[in-house]
XYZ file of C-alpha atoms in Angstrom:
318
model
C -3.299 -34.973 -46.609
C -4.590 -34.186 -43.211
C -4.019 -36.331 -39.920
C -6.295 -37.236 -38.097
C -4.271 -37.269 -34.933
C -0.975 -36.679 -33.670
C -0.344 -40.112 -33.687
C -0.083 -40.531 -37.132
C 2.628 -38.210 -37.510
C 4.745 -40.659 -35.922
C 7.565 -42.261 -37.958
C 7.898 -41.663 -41.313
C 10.839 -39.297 -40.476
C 13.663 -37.743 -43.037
C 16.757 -38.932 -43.582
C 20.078 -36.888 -44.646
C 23.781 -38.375 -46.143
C 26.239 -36.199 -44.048
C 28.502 -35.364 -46.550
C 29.641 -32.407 -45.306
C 30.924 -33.317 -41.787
C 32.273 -36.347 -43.715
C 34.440 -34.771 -46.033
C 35.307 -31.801 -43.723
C 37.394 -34.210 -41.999
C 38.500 -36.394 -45.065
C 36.841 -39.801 -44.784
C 36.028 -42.703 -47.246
C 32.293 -43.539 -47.147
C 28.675 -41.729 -45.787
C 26.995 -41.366 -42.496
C 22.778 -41.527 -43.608
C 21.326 -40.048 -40.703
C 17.413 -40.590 -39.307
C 16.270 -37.230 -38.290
C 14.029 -38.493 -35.700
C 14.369 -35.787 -33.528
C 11.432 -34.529 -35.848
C 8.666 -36.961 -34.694
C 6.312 -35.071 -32.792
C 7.626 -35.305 -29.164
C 11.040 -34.912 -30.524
C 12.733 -38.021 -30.189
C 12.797 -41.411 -31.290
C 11.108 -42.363 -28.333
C 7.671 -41.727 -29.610
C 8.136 -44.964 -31.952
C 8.351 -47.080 -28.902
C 5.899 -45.110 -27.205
C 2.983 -45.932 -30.082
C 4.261 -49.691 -29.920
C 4.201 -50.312 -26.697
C 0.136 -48.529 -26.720
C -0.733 -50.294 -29.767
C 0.766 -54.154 -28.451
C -0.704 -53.422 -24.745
C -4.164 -52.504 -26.282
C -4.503 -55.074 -28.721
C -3.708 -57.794 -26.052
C -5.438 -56.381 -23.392
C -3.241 -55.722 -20.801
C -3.900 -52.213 -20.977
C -7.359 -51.907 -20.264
C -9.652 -48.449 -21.408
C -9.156 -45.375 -19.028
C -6.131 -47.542 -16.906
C -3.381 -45.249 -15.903
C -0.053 -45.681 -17.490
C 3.333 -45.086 -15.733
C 6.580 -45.387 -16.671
C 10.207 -44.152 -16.010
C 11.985 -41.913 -18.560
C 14.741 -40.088 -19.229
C 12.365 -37.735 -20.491
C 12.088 -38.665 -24.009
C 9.985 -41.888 -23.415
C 7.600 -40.058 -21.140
C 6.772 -37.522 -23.990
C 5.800 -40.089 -26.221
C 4.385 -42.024 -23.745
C 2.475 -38.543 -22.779
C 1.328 -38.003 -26.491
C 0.371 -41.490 -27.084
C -1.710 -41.949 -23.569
C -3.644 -38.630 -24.289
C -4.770 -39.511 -27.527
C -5.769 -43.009 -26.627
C -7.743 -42.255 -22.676
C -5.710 -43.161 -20.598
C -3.808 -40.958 -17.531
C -0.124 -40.941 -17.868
C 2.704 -40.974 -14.892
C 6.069 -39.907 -15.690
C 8.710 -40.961 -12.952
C 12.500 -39.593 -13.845
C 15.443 -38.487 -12.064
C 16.358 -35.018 -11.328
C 19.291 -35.592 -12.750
C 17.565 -34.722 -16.032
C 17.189 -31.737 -18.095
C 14.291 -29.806 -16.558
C 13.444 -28.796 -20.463
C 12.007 -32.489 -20.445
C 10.113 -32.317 -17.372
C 8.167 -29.232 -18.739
C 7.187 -30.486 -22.001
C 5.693 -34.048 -20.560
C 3.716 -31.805 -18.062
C 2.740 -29.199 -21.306
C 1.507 -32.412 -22.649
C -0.832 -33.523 -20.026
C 1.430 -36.122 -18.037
C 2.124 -35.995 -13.929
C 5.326 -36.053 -13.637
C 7.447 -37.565 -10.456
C 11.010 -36.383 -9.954
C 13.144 -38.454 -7.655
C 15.937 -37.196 -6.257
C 19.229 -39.019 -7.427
C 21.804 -41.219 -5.577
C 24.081 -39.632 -2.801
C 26.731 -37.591 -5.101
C 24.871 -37.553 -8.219
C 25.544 -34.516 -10.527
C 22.592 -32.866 -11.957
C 22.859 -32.959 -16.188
C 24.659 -37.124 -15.386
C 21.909 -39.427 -14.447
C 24.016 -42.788 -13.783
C 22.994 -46.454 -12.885
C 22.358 -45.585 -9.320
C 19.997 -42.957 -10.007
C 17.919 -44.950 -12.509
C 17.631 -48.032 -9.722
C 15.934 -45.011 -7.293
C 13.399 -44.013 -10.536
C 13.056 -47.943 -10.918
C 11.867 -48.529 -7.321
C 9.632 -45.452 -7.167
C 7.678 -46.505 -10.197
C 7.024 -49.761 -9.167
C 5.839 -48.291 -6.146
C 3.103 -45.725 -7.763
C 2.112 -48.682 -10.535
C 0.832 -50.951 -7.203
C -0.593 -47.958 -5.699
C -2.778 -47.110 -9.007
C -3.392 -50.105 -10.450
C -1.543 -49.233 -13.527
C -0.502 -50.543 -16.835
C 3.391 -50.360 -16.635
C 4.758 -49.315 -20.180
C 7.899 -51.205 -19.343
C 10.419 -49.765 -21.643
C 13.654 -52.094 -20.671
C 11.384 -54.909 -21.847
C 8.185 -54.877 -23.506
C 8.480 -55.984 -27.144
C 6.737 -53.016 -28.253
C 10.095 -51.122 -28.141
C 12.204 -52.899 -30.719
C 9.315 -54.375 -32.573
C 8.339 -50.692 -33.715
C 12.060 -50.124 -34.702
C 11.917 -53.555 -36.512
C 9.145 -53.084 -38.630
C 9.282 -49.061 -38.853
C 12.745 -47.447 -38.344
C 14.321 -50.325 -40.186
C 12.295 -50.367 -43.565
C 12.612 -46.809 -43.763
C 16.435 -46.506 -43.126
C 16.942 -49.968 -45.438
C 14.493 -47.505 -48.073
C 16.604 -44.073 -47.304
C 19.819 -45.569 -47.867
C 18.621 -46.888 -51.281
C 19.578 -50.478 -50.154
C 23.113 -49.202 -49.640
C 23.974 -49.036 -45.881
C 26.947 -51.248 -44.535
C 26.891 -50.575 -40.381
C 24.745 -49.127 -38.362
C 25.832 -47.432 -34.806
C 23.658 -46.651 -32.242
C 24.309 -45.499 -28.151
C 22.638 -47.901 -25.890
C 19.771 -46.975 -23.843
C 16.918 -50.062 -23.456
C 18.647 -51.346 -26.586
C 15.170 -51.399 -28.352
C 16.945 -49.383 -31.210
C 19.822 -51.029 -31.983
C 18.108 -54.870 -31.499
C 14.833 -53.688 -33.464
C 16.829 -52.245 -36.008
C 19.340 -54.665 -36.681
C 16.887 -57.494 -37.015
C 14.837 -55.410 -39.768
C 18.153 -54.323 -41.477
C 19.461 -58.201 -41.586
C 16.072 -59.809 -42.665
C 17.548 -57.615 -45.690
C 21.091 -57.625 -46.035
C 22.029 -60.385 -43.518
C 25.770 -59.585 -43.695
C 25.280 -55.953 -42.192
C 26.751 -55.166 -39.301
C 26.434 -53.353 -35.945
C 28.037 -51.398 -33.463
C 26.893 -50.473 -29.842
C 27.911 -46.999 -28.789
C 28.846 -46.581 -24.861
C 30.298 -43.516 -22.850
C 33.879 -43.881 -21.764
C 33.791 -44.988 -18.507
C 30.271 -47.321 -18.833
C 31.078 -49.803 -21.464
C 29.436 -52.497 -19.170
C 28.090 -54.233 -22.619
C 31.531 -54.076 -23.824
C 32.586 -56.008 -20.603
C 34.777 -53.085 -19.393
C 35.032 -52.207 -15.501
C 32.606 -49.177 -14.693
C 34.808 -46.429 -13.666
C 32.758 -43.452 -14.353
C 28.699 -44.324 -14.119
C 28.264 -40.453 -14.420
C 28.695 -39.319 -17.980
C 26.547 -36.113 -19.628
C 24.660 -38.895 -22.195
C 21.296 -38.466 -21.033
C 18.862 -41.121 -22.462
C 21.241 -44.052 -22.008
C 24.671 -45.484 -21.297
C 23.630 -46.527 -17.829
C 26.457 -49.402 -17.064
C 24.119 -52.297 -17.781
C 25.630 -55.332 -18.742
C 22.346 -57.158 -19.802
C 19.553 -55.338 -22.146
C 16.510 -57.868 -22.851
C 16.040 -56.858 -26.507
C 20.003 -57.250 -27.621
C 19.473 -60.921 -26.822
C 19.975 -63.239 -29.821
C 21.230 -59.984 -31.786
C 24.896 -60.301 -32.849
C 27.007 -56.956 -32.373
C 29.925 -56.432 -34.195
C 31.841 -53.839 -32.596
C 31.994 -51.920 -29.340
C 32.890 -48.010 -29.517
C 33.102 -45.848 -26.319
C 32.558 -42.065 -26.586
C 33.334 -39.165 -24.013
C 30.782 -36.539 -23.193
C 33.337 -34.407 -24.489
C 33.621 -35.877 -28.076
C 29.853 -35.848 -28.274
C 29.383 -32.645 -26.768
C 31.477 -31.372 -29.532
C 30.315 -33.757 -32.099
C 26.571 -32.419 -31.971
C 27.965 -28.863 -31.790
C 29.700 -29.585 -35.133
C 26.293 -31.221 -36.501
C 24.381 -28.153 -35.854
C 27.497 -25.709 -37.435
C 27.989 -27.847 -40.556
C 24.641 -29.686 -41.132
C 21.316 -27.714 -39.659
C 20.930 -30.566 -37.610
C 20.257 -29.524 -34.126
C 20.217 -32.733 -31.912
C 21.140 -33.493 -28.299
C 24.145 -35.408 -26.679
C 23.258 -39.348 -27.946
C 23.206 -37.925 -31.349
C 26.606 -36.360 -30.818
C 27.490 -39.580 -29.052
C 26.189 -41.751 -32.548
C 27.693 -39.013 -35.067
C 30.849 -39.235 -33.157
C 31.165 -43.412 -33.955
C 30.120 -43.161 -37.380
C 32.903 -40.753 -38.216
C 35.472 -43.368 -36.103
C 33.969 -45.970 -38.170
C 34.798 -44.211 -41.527
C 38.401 -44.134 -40.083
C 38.458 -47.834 -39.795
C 36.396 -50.968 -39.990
C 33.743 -49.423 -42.524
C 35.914 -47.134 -44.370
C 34.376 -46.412 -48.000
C 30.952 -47.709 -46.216
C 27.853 -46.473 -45.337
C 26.879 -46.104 -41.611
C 23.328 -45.504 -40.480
C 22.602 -43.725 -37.154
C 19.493 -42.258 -35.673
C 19.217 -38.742 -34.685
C 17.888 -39.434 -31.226
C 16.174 -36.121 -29.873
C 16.554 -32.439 -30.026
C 19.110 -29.936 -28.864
C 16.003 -28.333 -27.862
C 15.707 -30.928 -24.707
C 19.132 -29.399 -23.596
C 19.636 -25.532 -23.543
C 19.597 -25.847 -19.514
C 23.090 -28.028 -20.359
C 26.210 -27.154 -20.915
C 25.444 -28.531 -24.343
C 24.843 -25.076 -25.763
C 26.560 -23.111 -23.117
């Protein structure tokens, strides 16, 4: 059946058991894994994008033809940049330089004006840290007073977890034929794992969830912050309070390198066909330590985050 818009190819994604990797290495249980690297702006992002649209429209405070601006790792602002076409309204994408250029591209391609700001003295291009995200921060608050615009607000507008709640939730509870155990999932805004986890518990209230960090960054965990700079892009930023994991219990902490999920997404690609960028490797990664331990002979849900597309400029593929 035909769409009639872009829009409504959002969601809705595949899902795959990786049995493969999972026996390769010898481990009790299955990793079900949300391919939502196929939504149309290649990340998972567009499903908070559309929520945050749809919940600012309906109450008003986005008004018809009002700019939108945001900051974005990239993946956020593509949505955001899909979404805001569609709908009439002007879209302003503010990220770091620290960020694959691949994303900056594609959110222009897609109609947005896109602001890079430089990152904090000794940032690494390819690690966008803490630091770096406060400069993106400031700068966008800056052009939303300027314009008048509607700020899409990602760190805390319910739209975010609410459309993982009601949509990545039901789907993964339907994928994983009402079997999944755990789900793991590397923290960004946190909309994920907190819209997620309250969908997957309004159905099987005793499953539990893990928060996925890079070594160095746990700050949820309650770790000292040693390395803010990791390869993660898209999250793991060394903040100790997200909005939406309020009120949402968490079960376990697990801390990833950029190495381990550097290699971990190379190994998805090789073994699977899945080709996904570094927060996938980073989830992928978790769910196999999981299978070692706490939820051996379980089944672990993570999301597929975005494409290995988003990263050839990286030494992801090199």
């Amino acid at each position: 059946m035909a769409l009639n818009s872009i829009v409504e190819a959002i969601g809705h994604t595949p899902a795959v058991w990786l049995d493969r990797m999972v026996a390769a290495r010898g481990l009790e249980g299955r990793v079900l894994a949300k391919l939502d690297y196929l939504n149309p702006g290649f990340s998972k992002k567009d499903r908070a994008a559309l929520g945050i649209i749809d919940a600012a429209q309906r109450d008003g405070s986005l008004r018809p033809g009002q700019t939108v601006v945001e900051l974005t790792s990239g993946n956020m602002g593509t949505g955001l940049a899909i979404v805001c076409a569609q709908r009439g309204h002007p879209f302003v994408a503010v990220m770091s330089r620290g960020n694959s250029p691949e994303r900056a591209r594609m959110m222009a391609a897609l109609g947005a004006e896109v602001v890079l700001v430089d990152q904090a003295e000794a940032g690494v291009p390819g690690q966008v840290s803490g630091a770096d995200l406060a400069l993106v921060e400031a700068e966008a608050r800056r052009i939303c007073a300027q314009r008048g615009a509607f700020r899409a607000d990602q760190f805390h507008h319910p739209g975010n977890p609410a459309a993982h709640e009601t949509g990545t939730a039901a789907e993964l509870w339907e994928d994983g034929e009402g079997r999944l155990t755990a789900l793991a999932d590397f923290a960004g805004s946190g909309g994920t794992f907190g819209g997620v986890m309250r969908g997957l518990r309004a159905r099987a209230p005793g499953l539990r969830g893990y928060l996925v960090e890079p070594e160095g960054a746990a700050a949820l965990a309650g770790q000292a912050v040693t390395r803010p700079g990791h390869p993660i892009q898209g999250g793991g930023y060394a903040m100790a309070d997200l909005d939406f994991l309020e009120g949402v219990s968490v079960d376990g902490y697990l801390q990833v390198s950029g190495v381990e999920a550097r290699a971990t997404a190379r190994a998805l690609a090789r073994e699977e066909g899945i080709f996904a960028g570094f927060s996938a490797g980073a989830n992928v990664a978790a769910a196999l330590r999981l299978l070692e331990g706490p939820e051996r002979g379980g089944a672990v849900a993570v999301v597929i985050c975005d494409s290995g597309l988003k990263y050839l400029s990286t030494d992801l593929w090199a």
